[in-house]
mmCIF file with all atom_site columns, C-alpha atoms in Angstrom:
data_model
loop_
_atom_site.group_PDB
_atom_site.id
_atom_site.type_symbol
_atom_site.label_atom_id
_atom_site.label_alt_id
_atom_site.label_comp_id
_atom_site.label_asym_id
_atom_site.label_entity_id
_atom_site.label_seq_id
_atom_site.pdbx_PDB_ins_code
_atom_site.Cartn_x
_atom_site.Cartn_y
_atom_site.Cartn_z
_atom_site.occupancy
_atom_site.B_iso_or_equiv
_atom_site.pdbx_formal_charge
_atom_site.auth_seq_id
_atom_site.auth_comp_id
_atom_site.auth_asym_id
_atom_site.auth_atom_id
_atom_site.pdbx_PDB_model_num
ATOM 1   C CA . MET T 1 1   ? 123.050 192.676 83.089  1.00 72.00 ? 1   MET T CA 1
ATOM 2   C CA . ARG T 1 2   ? 121.304 190.570 80.799  1.00 84.00 ? 2   ARG T CA 1
ATOM 3   C CA . PHE T 1 3   ? 124.779 189.962 79.413  1.00 83.00 ? 3   PHE T CA 1
ATOM 4   C CA . PHE T 1 4   ? 126.444 189.605 82.472  1.00 84.00 ? 4   PHE T CA 1
ATOM 5   C CA . GLY T 1 5   ? 123.942 186.727 82.834  1.00 84.00 ? 5   GLY T CA 1
ATOM 6   C CA . PHE T 1 6   ? 124.306 185.415 79.560  1.00 87.00 ? 6   PHE T CA 1
ATOM 7   C CA . ILE T 1 7   ? 128.048 185.166 80.561  1.00 90.00 ? 7   ILE T CA 1
ATOM 8   C CA . ARG T 1 8   ? 127.423 183.831 84.109  1.00 90.00 ? 8   ARG T CA 1
ATOM 9   C CA . THR T 1 9   ? 125.054 181.238 82.529  1.00 92.00 ? 9   THR T CA 1
ATOM 10  C CA . THR T 1 10  ? 128.065 180.104 79.631  1.00 93.00 ? 10  THR T CA 1
ATOM 11  C CA . ALA T 1 11  ? 130.484 179.769 81.961  1.00 93.00 ? 11  ALA T CA 1
ATOM 12  C CA . PHE T 1 12  ? 128.795 177.475 84.024  1.00 92.00 ? 12  PHE T CA 1
ATOM 13  C CA . LEU T 1 13  ? 127.885 175.305 80.994  1.00 94.00 ? 13  LEU T CA 1
ATOM 14  C CA . VAL T 1 14  ? 131.497 175.646 79.811  1.00 94.00 ? 14  VAL T CA 1
ATOM 15  C CA . VAL T 1 15  ? 132.075 174.569 83.175  1.00 94.00 ? 15  VAL T CA 1
ATOM 16  C CA . LEU T 1 16  ? 129.869 171.703 83.797  1.00 93.00 ? 16  LEU T CA 1
ATOM 17  C CA . CYS T 1 17  ? 130.864 170.422 80.036  1.00 94.00 ? 17  CYS T CA 1
ATOM 18  C CA . VAL T 1 18  ? 134.423 170.132 81.144  1.00 94.00 ? 18  VAL T CA 1
ATOM 19  C CA . SER T 1 19  ? 133.890 168.574 84.259  1.00 93.00 ? 19  SER T CA 1
ATOM 20  C CA . LEU T 1 20  ? 131.690 165.848 82.879  1.00 93.00 ? 20  LEU T CA 1
ATOM 21  C CA . ALA T 1 21  ? 134.206 165.243 80.012  1.00 93.00 ? 21  ALA T CA 1
ATOM 22  C CA . THR T 1 22  ? 137.161 164.558 82.221  1.00 94.00 ? 22  THR T CA 1
ATOM 23  C CA . THR T 1 23  ? 135.052 162.332 84.216  1.00 93.00 ? 23  THR T CA 1
ATOM 24  C CA . ALA T 1 24  ? 134.027 160.777 81.565  1.00 93.00 ? 24  ALA T CA 1
ATOM 25  C CA . VAL T 1 25  ? 137.174 160.255 79.674  1.00 94.00 ? 25  VAL T CA 1
ATOM 26  C CA . SER T 1 26  ? 138.799 159.221 83.834  1.00 93.00 ? 26  SER T CA 1
ATOM 27  C CA . MET T 1 27  ? 136.293 156.756 83.608  1.00 94.00 ? 27  MET T CA 1
ATOM 28  C CA . GLY T 1 28  ? 136.502 155.689 80.484  1.00 93.00 ? 28  GLY T CA 1
ATOM 29  C CA . ILE T 1 29  ? 140.325 154.728 81.153  1.00 94.00 ? 29  ILE T CA 1
ATOM 30  C CA . TRP T 1 30  ? 139.287 153.125 84.244  1.00 92.00 ? 30  TRP T CA 1
ATOM 31  C CA . ALA T 1 31  ? 137.153 151.234 82.885  1.00 93.00 ? 31  ALA T CA 1
ATOM 32  C CA . VAL T 1 32  ? 139.567 149.387 80.180  1.00 93.00 ? 32  VAL T CA 1
ATOM 33  C CA . SER T 1 33  ? 142.188 149.642 83.264  1.00 93.00 ? 33  SER T CA 1
ATOM 34  C CA . LEU T 1 34  ? 139.654 147.361 85.079  1.00 92.00 ? 34  LEU T CA 1
ATOM 35  C CA . THR T 1 35  ? 139.063 145.236 82.123  1.00 92.00 ? 35  THR T CA 1
ATOM 36  C CA . ALA T 1 36  ? 142.787 144.464 81.788  1.00 93.00 ? 36  ALA T CA 1
ATOM 37  C CA . GLN T 1 37  ? 143.044 144.110 85.139  1.00 93.00 ? 37  GLN T CA 1
ATOM 38  C CA . VAL T 1 38  ? 140.153 140.828 84.683  1.00 93.00 ? 38  VAL T CA 1
ATOM 39  C CA . THR T 1 39  ? 141.402 140.092 81.950  1.00 92.00 ? 39  THR T CA 1
ATOM 40  C CA . THR T 1 40  ? 144.776 139.009 83.289  1.00 92.00 ? 40  THR T CA 1
ATOM 41  C CA . MET T 1 41  ? 143.577 137.229 85.807  1.00 93.00 ? 41  MET T CA 1
ATOM 42  C CA . THR T 1 42  ? 141.220 135.412 83.971  1.00 92.00 ? 42  THR T CA 1
ATOM 43  C CA . ALA T 1 43  ? 144.514 134.002 81.621  1.00 91.00 ? 43  ALA T CA 1
ATOM 44  C CA . SER T 1 44  ? 146.506 132.895 85.132  1.00 91.00 ? 44  SER T CA 1
ATOM 45  C CA . ALA T 1 45  ? 144.005 131.159 86.377  1.00 91.00 ? 45  ALA T CA 1
ATOM 46  C CA . ALA T 1 46  ? 143.671 129.251 83.083  1.00 90.00 ? 46  ALA T CA 1
ATOM 47  C CA . ALA T 1 47  ? 146.769 128.827 82.772  1.00 89.00 ? 47  ALA T CA 1
ATOM 48  C CA . ALA T 1 48  ? 146.927 127.813 86.732  1.00 89.00 ? 48  ALA T CA 1
ATOM 49  C CA . ALA T 1 49  ? 144.106 125.428 86.254  1.00 89.00 ? 49  ALA T CA 1
ATOM 50  C CA . VAL T 1 50  ? 145.260 123.846 83.241  1.00 86.00 ? 50  VAL T CA 1
ATOM 51  C CA . ALA T 1 51  ? 149.402 123.655 85.395  1.00 85.00 ? 51  ALA T CA 1
ATOM 52  C CA . ASN T 1 52  ? 147.029 121.681 88.622  1.00 89.00 ? 52  ASN T CA 1
ATOM 53  C CA . ARG T 1 53  ? 144.925 119.272 85.769  1.00 87.00 ? 53  ARG T CA 1
ATOM 54  C CA . LYS T 1 54  ? 148.739 118.336 84.525  1.00 84.00 ? 54  LYS T CA 1
ATOM 55  C CA . ALA T 1 55  ? 150.261 117.864 87.560  1.00 86.00 ? 55  ALA T CA 1
ATOM 56  C CA . ILE T 1 56  ? 147.169 115.952 88.497  1.00 88.00 ? 56  ILE T CA 1
ATOM 57  C CA . ALA T 1 57  ? 147.533 113.560 85.506  1.00 81.00 ? 57  ALA T CA 1
ATOM 58  C CA . ALA T 1 58  ? 151.370 113.174 85.595  1.00 79.00 ? 58  ALA T CA 1
ATOM 59  C CA . ALA T 1 59  ? 150.470 112.061 89.352  1.00 82.00 ? 59  ALA T CA 1
ATOM 60  C CA . VAL T 1 60  ? 148.335 109.272 88.813  1.00 82.00 ? 60  VAL T CA 1
ATOM 61  C CA . LEU T 1 61  ? 149.796 108.370 85.411  1.00 77.00 ? 61  LEU T CA 1
ATOM 62  C CA . ARG T 1 62  ? 153.227 107.719 87.974  1.00 78.00 ? 62  ARG T CA 1
ATOM 63  C CA . THR T 1 63  ? 150.828 105.802 90.183  1.00 79.00 ? 63  THR T CA 1
ATOM 64  C CA . LYS T 1 64  ? 149.766 104.157 87.737  1.00 75.00 ? 64  LYS T CA 1
ATOM 65  C CA . ALA T 1 65  ? 152.693 103.081 86.476  1.00 68.00 ? 65  ALA T CA 1
ATOM 66  C CA . LYS T 1 66  ? 153.965 102.007 89.577  1.00 71.00 ? 66  LYS T CA 1
ATOM 67  C CA . ALA T 1 67  ? 151.428 99.712  89.772  1.00 72.00 ? 67  ALA T CA 1
ATOM 68  C CA . ARG T 1 68  ? 151.638 98.304  86.583  1.00 68.00 ? 68  ARG T CA 1
ATOM 69  C CA . LEU T 1 69  ? 155.245 97.629  86.857  1.00 62.00 ? 69  LEU T CA 1
ATOM 70  C CA . ARG T 1 70  ? 154.398 95.947  90.488  1.00 65.00 ? 70  ARG T CA 1
ATOM 71  C CA . ARG T 1 71  ? 152.041 93.587  88.573  1.00 68.00 ? 71  ARG T CA 1
ATOM 72  C CA . ALA T 1 72  ? 153.889 92.738  85.639  1.00 63.00 ? 72  ALA T CA 1
ATOM 73  C CA . LEU T 1 73  ? 157.111 92.246  88.121  1.00 57.00 ? 73  LEU T CA 1
ATOM 74  C CA . VAL T 1 74  ? 155.145 89.938  90.573  1.00 62.00 ? 74  VAL T CA 1
ATOM 75  C CA . VAL T 1 75  ? 153.936 87.854  86.859  1.00 70.00 ? 75  VAL T CA 1
ATOM 76  C CA . LEU T 1 76  ? 157.743 86.959  86.533  1.00 69.00 ? 76  LEU T CA 1
ATOM 77  C CA . PRO T 1 77  ? 158.655 83.818  89.417  1.00 70.00 ? 77  PRO T CA 1
ATOM 78  C CA . VAL T 1 78  ? 162.103 84.819  90.077  1.00 70.00 ? 78  VAL T CA 1
ATOM 79  C CA . ALA T 1 79  ? 161.679 88.180  89.254  1.00 72.00 ? 79  ALA T CA 1
ATOM 80  C CA . GLY T 1 80  ? 158.229 88.763  91.275  1.00 71.00 ? 80  GLY T CA 1
ATOM 81  C CA . ILE T 1 81  ? 159.709 86.688  94.510  1.00 79.00 ? 81  ILE T CA 1
ATOM 82  C CA . ALA T 1 82  ? 162.178 88.883  94.373  1.00 80.00 ? 82  ALA T CA 1
ATOM 83  C CA . ALA T 1 83  ? 159.541 92.301  94.097  1.00 76.00 ? 83  ALA T CA 1
ATOM 84  C CA . ALA T 1 84  ? 157.810 91.041  96.430  1.00 76.00 ? 84  ALA T CA 1
ATOM 85  C CA . ILE T 1 85  ? 160.354 90.725  98.971  1.00 84.00 ? 85  ILE T CA 1
ATOM 86  C CA . ALA T 1 86  ? 161.365 94.191  97.881  1.00 86.00 ? 86  ALA T CA 1
ATOM 87  C CA . PHE T 1 87  ? 158.012 95.741  98.077  1.00 83.00 ? 87  PHE T CA 1
ATOM 88  C CA . GLU T 1 88  ? 157.249 93.725  101.437 1.00 84.00 ? 88  GLU T CA 1
ATOM 89  C CA . ARG T 1 89  ? 161.051 94.605  103.387 1.00 89.00 ? 89  ARG T CA 1
ATOM 90  C CA . GLN T 1 90  ? 160.320 99.230  101.919 1.00 88.00 ? 90  GLN T CA 1
ATOM 91  C CA . ASP T 1 91  ? 157.241 98.369  103.536 1.00 86.00 ? 91  ASP T CA 1
ATOM 92  C CA . TYR T 1 92  ? 158.415 97.155  106.893 1.00 90.00 ? 92  TYR T CA 1
ATOM 93  C CA . LEU T 1 93  ? 161.113 99.661  106.830 1.00 92.00 ? 93  LEU T CA 1
ATOM 94  C CA . GLU T 1 94  ? 158.358 102.610 107.062 1.00 88.00 ? 94  GLU T CA 1
ATOM 95  C CA . TRP T 1 95  ? 155.982 101.423 109.561 1.00 89.00 ? 95  TRP T CA 1
ATOM 96  C CA . LYS T 1 96  ? 159.397 100.759 111.364 1.00 91.00 ? 96  LYS T CA 1
ATOM 97  C CA . GLN T 1 97  ? 159.712 104.271 111.093 1.00 91.00 ? 97  GLN T CA 1
ATOM 98  C CA . ASP T 1 98  ? 156.321 104.949 112.819 1.00 87.00 ? 98  ASP T CA 1
ATOM 99  C CA . ASN T 1 99  ? 156.521 102.297 115.490 1.00 88.00 ? 99  ASN T CA 1
ATOM 100 C CA . PRO T 1 100 ? 159.924 102.386 116.884 1.00 90.00 ? 100 PRO T CA 1
ATOM 101 C CA . ASP T 1 101 ? 159.421 99.923  119.386 1.00 90.00 ? 101 ASP T CA 1
ATOM 102 C CA . GLY T 1 102 ? 157.561 97.481  117.613 1.00 87.00 ? 102 GLY T CA 1
ATOM 103 C CA . ASP T 1 103 ? 158.958 93.878  116.259 1.00 89.00 ? 103 ASP T CA 1
ATOM 104 C CA . LEU T 1 104 ? 158.176 91.506  112.420 1.00 87.00 ? 104 LEU T CA 1
ATOM 105 C CA . GLU T 1 105 ? 156.015 89.941  114.284 1.00 87.00 ? 105 GLU T CA 1
ATOM 106 C CA . ALA T 1 106 ? 153.603 93.490  115.432 1.00 87.00 ? 106 ALA T CA 1
ATOM 107 C CA . TYR T 1 107 ? 154.183 94.382  112.329 1.00 86.00 ? 107 TYR T CA 1
ATOM 108 C CA . GLY T 1 108 ? 152.991 91.516  110.891 1.00 84.00 ? 108 GLY T CA 1
ATOM 109 C CA . CYS T 1 109 ? 149.346 91.107  112.944 1.00 85.00 ? 109 CYS T CA 1
ATOM 110 C CA . GLU T 1 110 ? 148.577 94.537  111.465 1.00 83.00 ? 110 GLU T CA 1
ATOM 111 C CA . VAL T 1 111 ? 149.447 93.777  107.949 1.00 80.00 ? 111 VAL T CA 1
ATOM 112 C CA . SER T 1 112 ? 147.076 90.885  108.968 1.00 81.00 ? 112 SER T CA 1
ATOM 113 C CA . ALA T 1 113 ? 144.179 92.715  110.246 1.00 81.00 ? 113 ALA T CA 1
ATOM 114 C CA . VAL T 1 114 ? 144.242 95.334  107.510 1.00 81.00 ? 114 VAL T CA 1
ATOM 115 C CA . SER T 1 115 ? 144.356 92.822  104.865 1.00 77.00 ? 115 SER T CA 1
ATOM 116 C CA . ALA T 1 116 ? 141.441 91.717  106.803 1.00 78.00 ? 116 ALA T CA 1
ATOM 117 C CA . GLU T 1 117 ? 139.165 94.005  106.393 1.00 78.00 ? 117 GLU T CA 1
ATOM 118 C CA . VAL T 1 118 ? 139.898 94.726  102.829 1.00 77.00 ? 118 VAL T CA 1
ATOM 119 C CA . VAL T 1 119 ? 139.729 91.358  101.820 1.00 75.00 ? 119 VAL T CA 1
ATOM 120 C CA . ASP T 1 120 ? 136.000 91.544  100.112 1.00 78.00 ? 120 ASP T CA 1
ATOM 121 C CA . ASP T 1 121 ? 137.513 94.757  98.082  1.00 75.00 ? 121 ASP T CA 1
ATOM 122 C CA . VAL T 1 122 ? 140.781 92.489  96.370  1.00 73.00 ? 122 VAL T CA 1
ATOM 123 C CA . LEU T 1 123 ? 138.935 89.074  95.944  1.00 75.00 ? 123 LEU T CA 1
ATOM 124 C CA . GLN T 1 124 ? 135.335 92.039  94.045  1.00 77.00 ? 124 GLN T CA 1
ATOM 125 C CA . ASP T 1 125 ? 138.496 93.225  91.848  1.00 74.00 ? 125 ASP T CA 1
ATOM 126 C CA . LEU T 1 126 ? 139.374 89.507  90.964  1.00 73.00 ? 126 LEU T CA 1
ATOM 127 C CA . PRO T 1 127 ? 138.314 87.778  87.972  1.00 77.00 ? 127 PRO T CA 1
ATOM 128 C CA . GLY T 1 128 ? 135.840 85.092  89.150  1.00 79.00 ? 128 GLY T CA 1
ATOM 129 C CA . GLN T 1 129 ? 138.009 82.301  87.012  1.00 77.00 ? 129 GLN T CA 1
ATOM 130 C CA . VAL T 1 130 ? 141.231 82.927  89.967  1.00 73.00 ? 130 VAL T CA 1
ATOM 131 C CA . ARG T 1 131 ? 139.459 84.558  92.914  1.00 77.00 ? 131 ARG T CA 1
ATOM 132 C CA . PRO T 1 132 ? 140.095 82.598  95.869  1.00 79.00 ? 132 PRO T CA 1
ATOM 133 C CA . SER T 1 133 ? 137.769 81.930  98.270  1.00 81.00 ? 133 SER T CA 1
ATOM 134 C CA . ARG T 1 134 ? 137.531 84.399  100.726 1.00 80.00 ? 134 ARG T CA 1
ATOM 135 C CA . ASP T 1 135 ? 137.239 82.016  104.013 1.00 84.00 ? 135 ASP T CA 1
ATOM 136 C CA . TRP T 1 136 ? 140.612 80.193  102.616 1.00 82.00 ? 136 TRP T CA 1
ATOM 137 C CA . LEU T 1 137 ? 141.963 83.471  101.658 1.00 75.00 ? 137 LEU T CA 1
ATOM 138 C CA . LEU T 1 138 ? 141.656 84.025  105.669 1.00 79.00 ? 138 LEU T CA 1
ATOM 139 C CA . SER T 1 139 ? 142.644 81.366  106.765 1.00 82.00 ? 139 SER T CA 1
ATOM 140 C CA . GLN T 1 140 ? 145.950 81.946  105.476 1.00 78.00 ? 140 GLN T CA 1
ATOM 141 C CA . LEU T 1 141 ? 146.637 85.096  107.473 1.00 76.00 ? 141 LEU T CA 1
ATOM 142 C CA . PRO T 1 142 ? 148.113 84.550  111.006 1.00 76.00 ? 142 PRO T CA 1
ATOM 143 C CA . ASP T 1 143 ? 146.541 84.341  114.310 1.00 77.00 ? 143 ASP T CA 1
ATOM 144 C CA . CYS T 1 144 ? 147.717 86.571  116.293 1.00 80.00 ? 144 CYS T CA 1
ATOM 145 C CA . THR T 1 145 ? 145.049 86.758  119.535 1.00 73.00 ? 145 THR T CA 1
ATOM 146 C CA . ALA T 1 146 ? 147.181 82.864  119.506 1.00 56.00 ? 146 ALA T CA 1
ATOM 147 C CA . ALA T 1 147 ? 150.031 84.244  119.273 1.00 47.00 ? 147 ALA T CA 1
ATOM 148 C CA . GLY T 1 148 ? 149.351 86.607  122.413 1.00 48.00 ? 148 GLY T CA 1
ATOM 149 C CA . ALA T 1 149 ? 150.867 90.165  119.693 1.00 46.00 ? 149 ALA T CA 1
ATOM 150 C CA . SER T 1 150 ? 149.240 93.243  120.633 1.00 46.00 ? 150 SER T CA 1
ATOM 151 C CA . LEU T 1 151 ? 149.363 96.220  118.185 1.00 44.00 ? 151 LEU T CA 1
#
């Protein structure tokens, strides 16, 4: 009887050890798998962040280049006048798409109203030597209330 008790206890311990060893191996494999997934996700997130930073930097550079080119063209007398006309025409055509019933006078009044709102910001960015007075600049904008134009 004692022998059967010993075999039963030994069998229980062997089954328990095999179960624990199997569980430990499977948990180890699971941990390695999760670590690989985390590593892959971290690498792809880092790559996406770098790509987004590059795209944003490229967009900023393109915008700055366009603004720089516009400033350079406006400085040249003949080319500047042609460039200013081309830029203004493009802005008018874009406005016309949003306002198909509008005319050139309504566009001018809308541009004047918006320009009057941002005149302080624009003047603040100019060097003091070339900065016109605010009142003089606002007096150069058309008076849309007297013309009877509506926005």
